[in-house]
Coordinates of C-alpha atoms in Angstrom, one line a residue:
Chain A
M896 CA 87.2 53.5 33.0
S897 CA 84.7 55.5 31.0
D898 CA 82.8 56.7 34.0
P899 CA 84.9 58.4 36.6
S900 CA 82.0 58.8 39.0
A901 CA 81.6 55.0 39.4
A902 CA 82.8 53.3 42.5
P903 CA 86.5 53.6 42.9
R904 CA 88.4 50.6 41.7
A905 CA 91.5 49.2 43.0
R906 CA 94.2 49.6 40.4
I907 CA 97.5 48.0 40.9
S908 CA 100.0 50.6 39.7
P909 CA 103.7 50.0 40.3
A910 CA 105.7 52.6 42.1
P911 CA 107.8 54.8 39.7
G912 CA 111.0 53.2 41.1
D913 CA 109.7 49.7 40.3
V914 CA 109.0 50.7 36.7
A915 CA 112.5 51.9 36.2
R916 CA 114.0 48.8 37.9
L917 CA 111.8 46.4 35.8
A918 CA 112.7 48.3 32.6
A919 CA 116.4 48.0 33.4
A920 CA 116.0 44.3 34.2
Y921 CA 113.8 43.3 31.2
P922 CA 114.6 45.9 28.4
A923 CA 113.2 43.6 25.7
A924 CA 109.7 43.3 27.4
L925 CA 109.0 47.1 27.4
D926 CA 110.8 48.0 24.2
P927 CA 111.5 45.0 21.9
G928 CA 113.2 47.4 19.5
I929 CA 112.8 47.6 15.7
G930 CA 114.3 44.2 15.0
P931 CA 111.3 41.8 15.2
K932 CA 108.9 44.3 13.7
L933 CA 111.3 44.9 10.8
Q934 CA 111.6 41.2 10.3
A935 CA 107.8 40.7 10.2
I936 CA 107.4 43.7 7.8
A937 CA 110.1 42.3 5.6
S938 CA 108.6 38.8 5.3
I939 CA 105.1 40.1 4.7
G940 CA 106.4 42.6 2.2
F941 CA 108.3 39.8 0.4
A942 CA 105.2 37.6 0.3
V943 CA 103.1 40.4 -1.1
L944 CA 105.7 41.4 -3.7
L945 CA 106.1 37.8 -4.8
A946 CA 102.3 37.5 -5.1
I947 CA 102.2 40.7 -7.2
Y948 CA 104.9 39.4 -9.5
A949 CA 103.1 36.0 -9.7
G950 CA 99.9 37.8 -10.7
W951 CA 101.7 39.7 -13.4
Q952 CA 103.7 36.7 -14.7
L953 CA 100.5 34.5 -14.9
G954 CA 98.6 37.4 -16.5
L955 CA 95.8 37.4 -13.9
D956 CA 93.3 40.0 -14.8
F957 CA 91.0 41.7 -12.3
G958 CA 88.2 42.3 -14.8
R959 CA 88.1 38.6 -15.6
L960 CA 87.9 37.8 -11.9
T961 CA 84.9 40.0 -11.3
S962 CA 83.0 38.9 -14.4
G963 CA 83.9 35.3 -13.6
I964 CA 82.5 35.6 -10.1
G965 CA 79.3 37.0 -11.6
Q966 CA 79.1 34.0 -13.9
L967 CA 79.8 31.6 -11.1
L968 CA 76.9 33.1 -9.0
H969 CA 74.7 32.7 -12.0
F970 CA 75.7 29.0 -12.3
I971 CA 75.0 28.4 -8.6
T972 CA 71.4 29.7 -9.1
L973 CA 71.1 27.3 -12.1
M974 CA 72.4 24.4 -10.0
M975 CA 69.3 24.6 -7.7
P976 CA 67.7 22.1 -7.3
P977 CA 70.1 19.2 -7.7
D978 CA 68.5 16.8 -10.1
P979 CA 69.9 13.7 -11.7
G980 CA 67.3 13.7 -14.5
T981 CA 66.8 10.3 -15.9
Q982 CA 70.4 9.2 -15.3
L983 CA 70.1 8.2 -11.6
P984 CA 70.9 4.4 -12.2
L985 CA 74.0 5.4 -14.3
Y986 CA 75.2 7.7 -11.5
I987 CA 74.6 5.0 -8.8
H988 CA 76.7 2.6 -10.9
A989 CA 79.4 5.3 -11.2
L990 CA 79.3 5.7 -7.4
G991 CA 79.9 1.9 -7.1
E992 CA 82.8 2.2 -9.5
T993 CA 84.3 5.0 -7.4
L994 CA 84.0 3.0 -4.2
A995 CA 85.5 0.0 -6.0
I996 CA 88.4 2.1 -7.3
A997 CA 89.1 3.5 -3.8
F998 CA 88.8 0.2 -2.0
L999 CA 90.8 -2.0 -4.4
G1000 CA 93.3 0.7 -5.1
T1001 CA 94.1 1.2 -1.5
L1002 CA 94.2 -2.5 -0.7
L1003 CA 96.4 -3.4 -3.7
G1004 CA 98.7 -0.5 -3.0
A1005 CA 99.1 -1.6 0.6
A1006 CA 99.7 -5.2 -0.3
I1007 CA 102.5 -4.2 -2.7
A1008 CA 103.9 -1.6 -0.3
F1009 CA 103.9 -4.0 2.7
P1010 CA 107.2 -5.8 1.9
F1011 CA 108.7 -2.4 0.8
G1012 CA 107.9 -1.0 4.2
F1013 CA 110.2 -3.6 5.7
L1014 CA 112.8 -3.2 3.0
A1015 CA 112.9 0.6 3.5
A1016 CA 113.2 0.4 7.3
K1017 CA 116.7 1.0 8.6
T1018 CA 116.2 -1.5 11.5
V1019 CA 115.4 -4.4 9.1
I1020 CA 117.8 -3.8 6.3
P1021 CA 121.0 -2.3 7.8
N1022 CA 122.5 -1.9 4.3
I1023 CA 122.4 1.9 3.8
F1024 CA 122.6 1.6 0.0
A1025 CA 119.6 -0.7 -0.4
H1026 CA 117.5 1.2 2.0
F1027 CA 118.4 4.5 0.3
M1028 CA 117.5 3.1 -3.1
V1029 CA 114.1 1.8 -2.0
R1030 CA 113.3 5.1 -0.4
R1031 CA 114.2 7.1 -3.5
V1032 CA 112.1 4.8 -5.7
L1033 CA 109.1 5.3 -3.3
D1034 CA 109.8 9.1 -3.4
T1035 CA 109.7 9.1 -7.2
V1036 CA 106.4 7.2 -7.3
R1037 CA 105.0 9.6 -4.7
G1038 CA 106.2 12.6 -6.7
I1039 CA 103.9 11.8 -9.6
D1040 CA 100.3 12.8 -9.0
K1041 CA 97.5 10.2 -9.1
L1042 CA 96.0 11.9 -12.1
I1043 CA 99.2 11.5 -14.1
W1044 CA 99.3 7.8 -13.2
A1045 CA 95.6 7.5 -14.2
L1046 CA 96.4 9.1 -17.6
I1047 CA 99.3 6.7 -18.2
Y1048 CA 97.3 3.7 -17.2
V1049 CA 94.4 4.8 -19.5
T1050 CA 96.8 4.7 -22.4
V1051 CA 98.1 1.3 -21.3
V1052 CA 94.9 -0.7 -20.2
G1053 CA 92.3 1.4 -21.8
L1054 CA 89.4 3.6 -20.5
G1055 CA 87.5 2.4 -17.5
P1056 CA 87.7 2.0 -13.7
F1057 CA 90.5 -0.6 -13.9
A1058 CA 92.9 2.2 -14.9
G1059 CA 91.7 4.1 -11.9
I1060 CA 92.4 1.2 -9.6
L1061 CA 95.9 0.9 -10.9
A1062 CA 96.5 4.6 -10.6
I1063 CA 95.3 4.8 -7.0
A1064 CA 97.3 1.6 -6.2
T1065 CA 100.5 2.9 -7.7
S1066 CA 100.6 6.2 -5.9
S1067 CA 99.4 4.5 -2.7
I1068 CA 102.5 2.3 -2.9
G1069 CA 104.7 5.3 -2.5
E1070 CA 102.7 6.8 0.4
F1071 CA 102.3 3.5 2.2
G1072 CA 105.9 2.4 1.7
K1073 CA 107.1 5.6 3.5
L1074 CA 104.5 5.3 6.3
F1075 CA 105.0 1.6 6.8
S1076 CA 108.8 1.9 7.0
E1077 CA 108.4 4.7 9.6
A1078 CA 106.0 2.5 11.6
V1079 CA 108.5 -0.4 11.4
E1080 CA 111.4 1.8 12.5
A1081 CA 109.4 3.2 15.4
L1082 CA 108.5 -0.2 17.0
D1083 CA 109.8 -1.7 20.1
R1084 CA 112.9 -3.9 19.6
K1085 CA 112.4 -6.1 22.6
P1086 CA 109.9 -8.7 21.2
V1087 CA 112.2 -9.0 18.2
E1088 CA 115.2 -9.7 20.4
G1089 CA 113.1 -12.1 22.4
V1090 CA 112.2 -14.2 19.3
T1091 CA 115.8 -14.1 18.2
A1092 CA 117.0 -15.2 21.7
A1093 CA 114.5 -18.1 21.6
G1094 CA 116.1 -19.3 18.4
G1095 CA 113.8 -17.8 15.8
S1096 CA 115.0 -17.0 12.3
K1097 CA 115.0 -13.5 10.8
L1098 CA 111.7 -14.2 9.1
E1099 CA 110.2 -15.5 12.3
A1100 CA 111.4 -12.4 14.1
V1101 CA 109.5 -10.2 11.6
R1102 CA 106.4 -12.5 11.8
F1103 CA 106.2 -12.8 15.6
G1104 CA 108.2 -9.9 16.8
M1105 CA 107.3 -7.0 14.5
L1106 CA 104.0 -7.9 12.8
P1107 CA 101.8 -7.9 15.9
Q1108 CA 103.1 -4.5 16.8
V1109 CA 102.8 -2.8 13.4
L1110 CA 99.6 -4.4 12.2
P1111 CA 97.2 -2.1 14.2
V1112 CA 99.1 0.9 13.1
L1113 CA 99.1 -0.2 9.5
A1114 CA 95.4 -1.0 9.6
S1115 CA 94.6 2.5 10.8
Q1116 CA 96.7 4.1 8.2
L1117 CA 95.0 1.9 5.6
L1118 CA 91.6 3.2 6.7
Y1119 CA 92.9 6.7 6.7
Y1120 CA 94.2 6.4 3.2
F1121 CA 91.0 4.7 2.1
E1122 CA 89.2 8.0 3.1
S1123 CA 91.6 10.1 1.2
N1124 CA 91.6 7.8 -1.8
A1125 CA 87.8 7.9 -1.9
R1126 CA 88.2 11.6 -2.5
Q1127 CA 90.8 11.1 -5.1
S1128 CA 88.9 8.3 -6.9
T1129 CA 86.1 10.8 -7.6
I1130 CA 88.4 12.7 -9.9
V1131 CA 90.4 10.1 -11.8
G1132 CA 87.4 9.9 -14.0
I1133 CA 88.2 13.3 -15.4
V1134 CA 90.9 11.7 -17.5
G1135 CA 88.7 8.7 -18.4
A1136 CA 89.6 6.3 -15.5
G1137 CA 86.0 5.5 -14.4
G1138 CA 83.8 6.6 -11.6
L1139 CA 81.8 9.8 -10.8
G1140 CA 84.5 12.1 -12.2
L1141 CA 83.8 11.0 -15.8
H1142 CA 80.1 12.1 -15.5
L1143 CA 81.0 15.2 -13.6
A1144 CA 83.4 16.4 -16.3
E1145 CA 81.0 15.6 -19.0
Q1146 CA 78.0 17.4 -17.4
I1147 CA 80.1 20.5 -16.7
R1148 CA 81.2 20.5 -20.3
V1149 CA 77.6 20.4 -21.5
L1150 CA 76.5 22.9 -18.8
E1151 CA 73.9 20.6 -17.2
W1152 CA 74.1 22.4 -13.9
N1153 CA 71.4 20.5 -12.1
K1154 CA 73.2 17.3 -12.7
V1155 CA 76.5 18.8 -11.8
S1156 CA 75.2 19.8 -8.4
F1157 CA 73.6 16.4 -7.9
L1158 CA 76.9 14.7 -8.6
I1159 CA 78.8 17.0 -6.3
L1160 CA 76.2 16.3 -3.6
M1161 CA 76.7 12.5 -4.2
M1162 CA 80.4 12.9 -3.7
L1163 CA 80.0 14.9 -0.5
V1164 CA 77.6 12.3 1.0
M1165 CA 79.8 9.4 -0.1
V1166 CA 82.9 11.0 1.5
A1167 CA 81.0 11.9 4.7
V1168 CA 79.7 8.3 5.1
I1169 CA 83.1 6.8 4.4
D1170 CA 84.8 9.2 6.9
F1171 CA 82.2 8.3 9.5
I1172 CA 82.6 4.5 9.1
S1173 CA 86.3 4.6 8.8
S1174 CA 87.0 6.9 11.7
R1175 CA 84.8 4.6 13.8
L1176 CA 86.8 1.6 12.7
R1177 CA 90.1 3.4 13.3
F1178 CA 89.1 4.3 16.8
A1179 CA 88.1 0.7 17.4
I1180 CA 91.5 -0.4 16.2
I1181 CA 93.9 2.0 17.9
G1182 CA 91.8 3.6 20.7
R1183 CA 90.2 7.0 20.7
N1184 CA 93.2 9.1 21.7
A1185 CA 95.7 8.0 19.2
G1186 CA 93.6 8.9 16.1
T1187 CA 93.7 12.1 14.1
D1188 CA 90.1 13.0 14.3
Q1189 CA 88.6 14.7 11.3
Chain B
M873 CA 123.3 -27.1 34.1
P874 CA 119.8 -28.6 34.6
S875 CA 117.1 -25.9 34.3
A876 CA 114.1 -26.1 36.7
I877 CA 110.8 -25.6 34.9
P878 CA 107.9 -25.9 37.3
I879 CA 105.1 -27.9 35.8
L880 CA 101.7 -27.6 37.2
P881 CA 99.8 -30.7 38.3
E882 CA 97.4 -32.1 35.7
G883 CA 94.3 -30.9 37.6
Q884 CA 95.4 -27.3 37.5
L885 CA 96.9 -27.4 34.1
A886 CA 93.9 -28.7 32.1
P887 CA 91.5 -25.7 32.8
Q888 CA 94.3 -23.3 32.0
L889 CA 95.0 -25.0 28.7
A890 CA 91.3 -25.1 27.9
R891 CA 91.0 -21.4 28.6
Y892 CA 94.1 -20.7 26.4
D893 CA 92.6 -22.8 23.5
A894 CA 89.3 -21.0 23.8
A895 CA 90.9 -17.6 23.7
L896 CA 93.0 -18.6 20.7
R897 CA 89.9 -20.0 19.0
S898 CA 87.9 -16.8 19.5
R899 CA 90.7 -14.7 18.1
R900 CA 91.1 -17.0 15.1
L901 CA 87.3 -16.8 14.6
K902 CA 87.4 -13.0 14.7
S903 CA 90.3 -12.8 12.2
F904 CA 88.5 -15.2 10.0
A905 CA 85.3 -13.0 10.1
V906 CA 87.4 -9.9 9.2
A907 CA 89.1 -11.7 6.4
L908 CA 85.7 -12.9 5.1
V909 CA 84.2 -9.4 5.1
I910 CA 87.3 -8.0 3.3
G911 CA 87.1 -10.9 0.8
V912 CA 83.5 -10.2 0.0
C913 CA 84.3 -6.5 -0.4
I914 CA 87.2 -7.4 -2.8
V915 CA 85.0 -9.6 -5.0
L916 CA 82.2 -7.0 -5.1
S917 CA 84.7 -4.2 -5.9
A918 CA 86.4 -6.4 -8.5
V919 CA 83.0 -6.9 -10.2
M920 CA 82.2 -3.1 -10.0
G921 CA 85.7 -2.1 -11.1
E922 CA 85.6 -4.3 -14.2
V923 CA 88.8 -6.0 -13.1
K924 CA 89.8 -8.6 -15.6
P925 CA 93.0 -10.3 -14.5
A926 CA 93.4 -12.2 -17.7
V927 CA 93.3 -9.0 -19.8
F928 CA 95.7 -7.3 -17.4
V929 CA 98.2 -10.2 -17.6
Q930 CA 97.8 -10.2 -21.3
N931 CA 98.4 -6.4 -21.5
S932 CA 100.9 -6.1 -18.6
G933 CA 103.7 -6.3 -21.1
R934 CA 102.4 -3.0 -22.5
L935 CA 103.1 -1.2 -19.3
G936 CA 106.8 -2.2 -19.5
D937 CA 106.7 -1.3 -23.2
Y938 CA 105.3 2.1 -22.4
F939 CA 108.0 2.9 -20.0
W940 CA 110.5 1.5 -22.5
N941 CA 109.0 3.8 -25.1
I942 CA 109.1 6.9 -23.1
A943 CA 112.7 6.4 -22.1
P944 CA 114.8 8.7 -24.2
V945 CA 117.4 7.5 -26.7
L946 CA 120.7 8.4 -25.1
R947 CA 123.9 7.2 -26.9
P948 CA 127.2 7.7 -25.1
D949 CA 129.1 8.9 -28.2
H950 CA 126.9 11.9 -28.7
L951 CA 125.2 12.4 -25.4
G952 CA 125.0 16.2 -25.8
G953 CA 123.0 16.0 -29.0
D954 CA 120.7 13.4 -27.6
L955 CA 120.1 15.4 -24.5
A956 CA 119.4 18.5 -26.5
E957 CA 116.9 16.5 -28.6
W958 CA 115.2 15.0 -25.5
Y959 CA 114.8 18.4 -23.9
W960 CA 114.2 20.3 -27.2
N961 CA 111.5 22.5 -25.6
L962 CA 113.3 23.1 -22.3
D963 CA 112.8 26.9 -22.3
H964 CA 109.0 26.6 -22.8
W965 CA 108.8 23.8 -20.2
L966 CA 110.8 25.7 -17.6
K967 CA 108.5 28.7 -18.1
L968 CA 105.4 26.5 -17.6
L969 CA 107.1 24.9 -14.6
W970 CA 107.7 28.3 -13.1
D971 CA 104.1 29.2 -13.8
T972 CA 103.1 26.0 -12.0
L973 CA 105.1 27.0 -8.9
L974 CA 103.6 30.5 -9.0
I975 CA 100.1 29.0 -9.2
A976 CA 100.9 26.9 -6.2
Y977 CA 102.3 29.9 -4.4
L978 CA 99.4 32.2 -5.1
G979 CA 96.9 29.4 -4.2
T980 CA 98.7 28.7 -1.0
L981 CA 99.0 32.4 -0.1
L982 CA 95.3 33.2 -0.8
G983 CA 94.0 30.0 0.8
G984 CA 96.3 30.6 3.8
V985 CA 95.0 34.1 4.3
G986 CA 91.4 32.8 4.1
A987 CA 92.2 30.0 6.5
F988 CA 93.9 32.5 8.9
I989 CA 90.8 34.6 9.0
L990 CA 88.4 31.7 9.4
C991 CA 90.3 29.5 11.8
F992 CA 89.7 31.8 14.8
L993 CA 86.0 31.8 14.1
A994 CA 86.0 28.0 14.0
S995 CA 87.9 27.5 17.3
A996 CA 85.8 26.4 20.3
N997 CA 88.0 28.2 22.8
L998 CA 87.7 31.7 21.2
V999 CA 84.1 31.7 19.9
R1000 CA 81.3 31.1 22.3
S1001 CA 78.5 31.3 19.7
P1002 CA 78.0 27.8 18.3
F1003 CA 76.2 29.3 15.3
I1004 CA 79.3 31.2 14.1
R1005 CA 81.6 28.4 14.9
L1006 CA 79.6 25.6 13.2
T1007 CA 79.0 27.7 10.2
A1008 CA 82.7 28.4 9.8
R1009 CA 83.5 24.7 10.3
R1010 CA 80.9 23.5 7.8
F1011 CA 82.1 26.0 5.3
L1012 CA 85.8 24.8 5.7
E1013 CA 84.6 21.2 5.5
F1014 CA 82.9 21.8 2.2
C1015 CA 85.9 23.6 0.8
R1016 CA 88.2 20.7 1.5
T1017 CA 85.8 17.8 0.6
V1018 CA 85.2 19.0 -2.9
P1019 CA 88.4 18.0 -4.8
E1020 CA 90.5 20.8 -6.3
L1021 CA 90.0 19.5 -9.8
V1022 CA 86.2 19.8 -9.5
F1023 CA 86.5 23.4 -8.5
A1024 CA 89.0 23.9 -11.4
L1025 CA 86.6 22.3 -13.9
L1026 CA 83.8 24.7 -12.7
F1027 CA 86.1 27.7 -12.6
V1028 CA 87.4 27.0 -16.1
V1029 CA 83.9 27.4 -17.4
A1030 CA 83.2 30.6 -15.3
F1031 CA 86.6 32.3 -15.7
G1032 CA 87.9 30.9 -19.0
L1033 CA 91.0 28.9 -19.7
G1034 CA 94.3 29.9 -18.0
P1035 CA 96.0 30.0 -14.6
L1036 CA 93.2 32.1 -12.9
P1037 CA 90.8 29.2 -12.3
G1038 CA 93.8 27.0 -11.2
V1039 CA 94.8 29.6 -8.6
L1040 CA 91.3 30.0 -7.3
A1041 CA 90.6 26.3 -7.1
L1042 CA 93.8 25.7 -5.2
A1043 CA 93.1 28.6 -2.9
I1044 CA 89.6 27.4 -2.0
H1045 CA 90.8 23.8 -1.3
T1046 CA 93.8 25.1 0.7
M1047 CA 91.5 27.3 2.7
G1048 CA 89.5 24.3 3.8
A1049 CA 92.4 22.1 4.5
L1050 CA 94.5 24.7 6.3
G1051 CA 91.5 26.2 8.1
K1052 CA 90.9 22.9 9.9
L1053 CA 94.6 22.4 10.8
F1054 CA 94.9 26.1 12.0
A1055 CA 91.8 25.7 14.1
E1056 CA 93.2 22.7 15.8
V1057 CA 96.4 24.6 16.6
V1058 CA 94.4 27.5 18.0
E1059 CA 92.3 25.1 20.1
N1060 CA 95.5 23.8 21.7
I1061 CA 97.0 27.1 22.7
D1062 CA 97.8 28.2 26.2
M1063 CA 94.7 30.1 27.4
K1064 CA 96.5 32.3 30.0
P1065 CA 97.5 35.1 27.6
V1066 CA 93.9 35.1 26.3
D1067 CA 92.5 35.5 29.8
G1068 CA 95.1 38.2 30.5
A1069 CA 94.1 40.2 27.4
T1070 CA 90.4 39.8 28.1
A1071 CA 90.9 40.9 31.7
A1072 CA 92.8 43.9 30.6
G1073 CA 89.8 44.9 28.5
A1074 CA 91.0 43.9 25.0
T1075 CA 88.4 43.5 22.2
W1076 CA 88.1 40.2 20.5
V1077 CA 90.3 41.2 17.6
Q1078 CA 93.0 42.6 20.0
T1079 CA 92.8 39.3 22.0
V1080 CA 93.5 37.3 18.8
R1081 CA 96.2 39.7 17.7
F1082 CA 98.2 39.9 20.9
A1083 CA 97.3 36.7 22.8
V1084 CA 96.7 34.1 20.1
V1085 CA 98.7 35.0 17.0
P1086 CA 102.2 35.1 18.7
Q1087 CA 101.6 31.6 20.0
V1088 CA 100.5 30.1 16.7
N1089 CA 102.3 31.8 13.9
S1090 CA 105.3 29.5 13.5
N1091 CA 103.0 26.5 13.5
F1092 CA 100.8 28.1 10.9
A1093 CA 103.8 28.9 8.8
S1094 CA 105.0 25.3 9.0
Y1095 CA 101.6 23.9 8.0
A1096 CA 101.4 26.5 5.1
L1097 CA 104.8 25.3 3.8
L1098 CA 103.6 21.7 4.0
R1099 CA 100.5 22.7 2.0
F1100 CA 102.6 24.5 -0.5
E1101 CA 104.5 21.2 -1.1
I1102 CA 101.1 19.5 -1.8
N1103 CA 99.9 22.3 -3.9
V1104 CA 102.9 22.1 -6.2
R1105 CA 101.9 18.6 -7.0
E1106 CA 98.3 19.6 -7.5
A1107 CA 99.2 22.5 -9.7
S1108 CA 101.1 20.2 -12.0
V1109 CA 97.8 18.5 -12.9
M1110 CA 95.7 21.7 -13.1
G1111 CA 96.6 21.9 -16.8
F1112 CA 94.7 18.7 -17.4
V1113 CA 91.5 20.6 -17.2
G1114 CA 92.9 23.8 -18.8
A1115 CA 93.7 25.6 -15.6
G1116 CA 97.3 26.5 -16.4
G1117 CA 100.7 25.2 -15.6
I1118 CA 102.8 22.3 -17.0
G1119 CA 99.9 19.9 -17.0
Q1120 CA 98.6 21.2 -20.3
D1121 CA 101.8 20.1 -22.1
L1122 CA 101.9 16.8 -20.2
I1123 CA 98.4 15.8 -21.1
E1124 CA 99.1 16.7 -24.7
A1125 CA 102.3 14.6 -24.8
I1126 CA 100.6 11.6 -23.2
R1127 CA 97.5 11.8 -25.3
K1128 CA 99.4 12.3 -28.6
F1129 CA 102.1 9.7 -27.7
Y1130 CA 105.0 12.1 -27.9
Y1131 CA 106.9 9.5 -25.9
S1132 CA 110.2 11.2 -25.1
D1133 CA 108.4 14.4 -24.2
V1134 CA 106.4 12.5 -21.6
S1135 CA 109.5 11.3 -19.8
A1136 CA 111.2 14.8 -20.2
I1137 CA 108.2 16.6 -18.5
L1138 CA 107.7 13.9 -15.9
L1139 CA 111.4 14.1 -14.8
L1140 CA 111.1 17.9 -14.6
I1141 CA 108.1 17.6 -12.4
I1142 CA 109.6 14.9 -10.2
A1143 CA 112.8 17.0 -9.8
T1144 CA 110.9 20.1 -9.0
V1145 CA 108.7 18.3 -6.4
M1146 CA 111.8 16.8 -4.7
I1147 CA 113.6 20.1 -4.6
I1148 CA 110.6 21.8 -3.1
D1149 CA 110.2 19.0 -0.6
L1150 CA 113.8 19.4 0.5
V1151 CA 113.6 23.2 0.8
T1152 CA 110.4 23.3 2.7
E1153 CA 111.6 20.5 5.0
R1154 CA 114.6 22.6 5.9
L1155 CA 112.5 25.7 6.4
R1156 CA 110.0 23.8 8.5
H1157 CA 112.7 22.3 10.7
R1158 CA 114.0 25.8 11.3
L1159 CA 110.5 27.0 12.2
I1160 CA 110.0 24.2 14.5
G1161 CA 113.4 24.8 16.0
M1162 CA 112.4 28.4 16.6
E1163 CA 109.2 27.3 18.3
S1164 CA 111.0 24.9 20.7
G1165 CA 113.8 27.3 21.3
R1166 CA 111.4 29.8 22.9

């Protein structure tokens, strides 16, 4: 409406009486009052105050932040171009190790979690106590980060990718157990009842009534976790459990920035390729609509 | 009571049976092929991952021993004294645990703010320019593909030891992960308010503020809480690379075989993670309830 000389436009303006009537009918629409606004201000204020307290408690220092950012930019210029130097074969081998850790860790975790998934499902084991215990054990396993498991396994089986496989497998048990049991609980009871009605035993009911239903769901979850574990297995090396992380931590420590950027690039490419392949496979298994696309 | 089962004449039955056998055979063949591919991958990975079952079986007793060793000595006749000895450093650990929570909080808050700003730019229904949208998306993708710990390693070199690199590493990863989720929420909003705001002459920022944000904020808060839960776990291992929190004491205890300290710290972490899980789950259910009550 900046130019009043322009062609007249039709404006719909309610008659004064209408405005009063509408205001009386919907008081909250025209004047929501101070309540919601106050609530929003209070929650934002609380978040900011807590952040300030956190900054003070952790001793965060603005000067260090700015000088650090300067340093970081300097490192980024040093990272160009990414260059493996003479260590390319070593890094390719580490990449293979990383893939092996992710693959075997996921598979082993799923294989061990598979029976737990049925044990932790209310519909299979009606005993509340047993199912509660299994769930709590799975929760505990899940509460410990992969890296902590890796560290523990390194002290038990020694340095190397095998410790990484065990670490990924252990924390996958917790995650898969929960997901599997939810998948089992969500399935359709009718085939199970059918098998039971035809005289099948409890085990046969699981094999022929439940398994065909849950298998595609489980397979797609397996692939999904393979993607996520591929990311995780790049870092278990930081504590000595094999793979790319080992070299990455080492090269950062000796400030070989070209190699650092090359290793990060390798990780990114590996993750992208795995994501691509596994999302293809997942769609093939469960259909395009059901998947959580990346 | 005799049951009547209609049996087809031989001429009709034979082709049906043959078709059934063929279908079964092709399915079996497919399953066999999948099993073969998986088997080959397992063998390859086992070779790459230096899996030595014999060594593992030989050493598997050590895993049990390890957990036996880290279990504290608790005698019923002077339980109080034993507990006090087990948690001899409780004050220090609680402070570190509190630091860990604050690192997770700051990381989630900063990352959430970043994701909040970027998610609107990455949404296909709000931004027409593919250049801006794809740049925002690729940036978020990069932030979430590089693991937190890799950022932490880099930042420890740039900013020095302490919680600052931990907070920044978590913030960047959180920004990538939440940005993607937020953008998905934004892409699924009801577009009518947006059209209304645009028709009334609102600028892009006003459209986002008045037409989009009211639709998405409870979903955003729910995702941010979920991320906070994950970040508490991640923050507990940031100390492994010197980025603050309880991880630094844990890695020292594991590396130096301070057995009872390991179990004491692990239990503290598990308890904290469980409490945070419970609290955030409550909060999220309330948020979701608010959303559906609208």
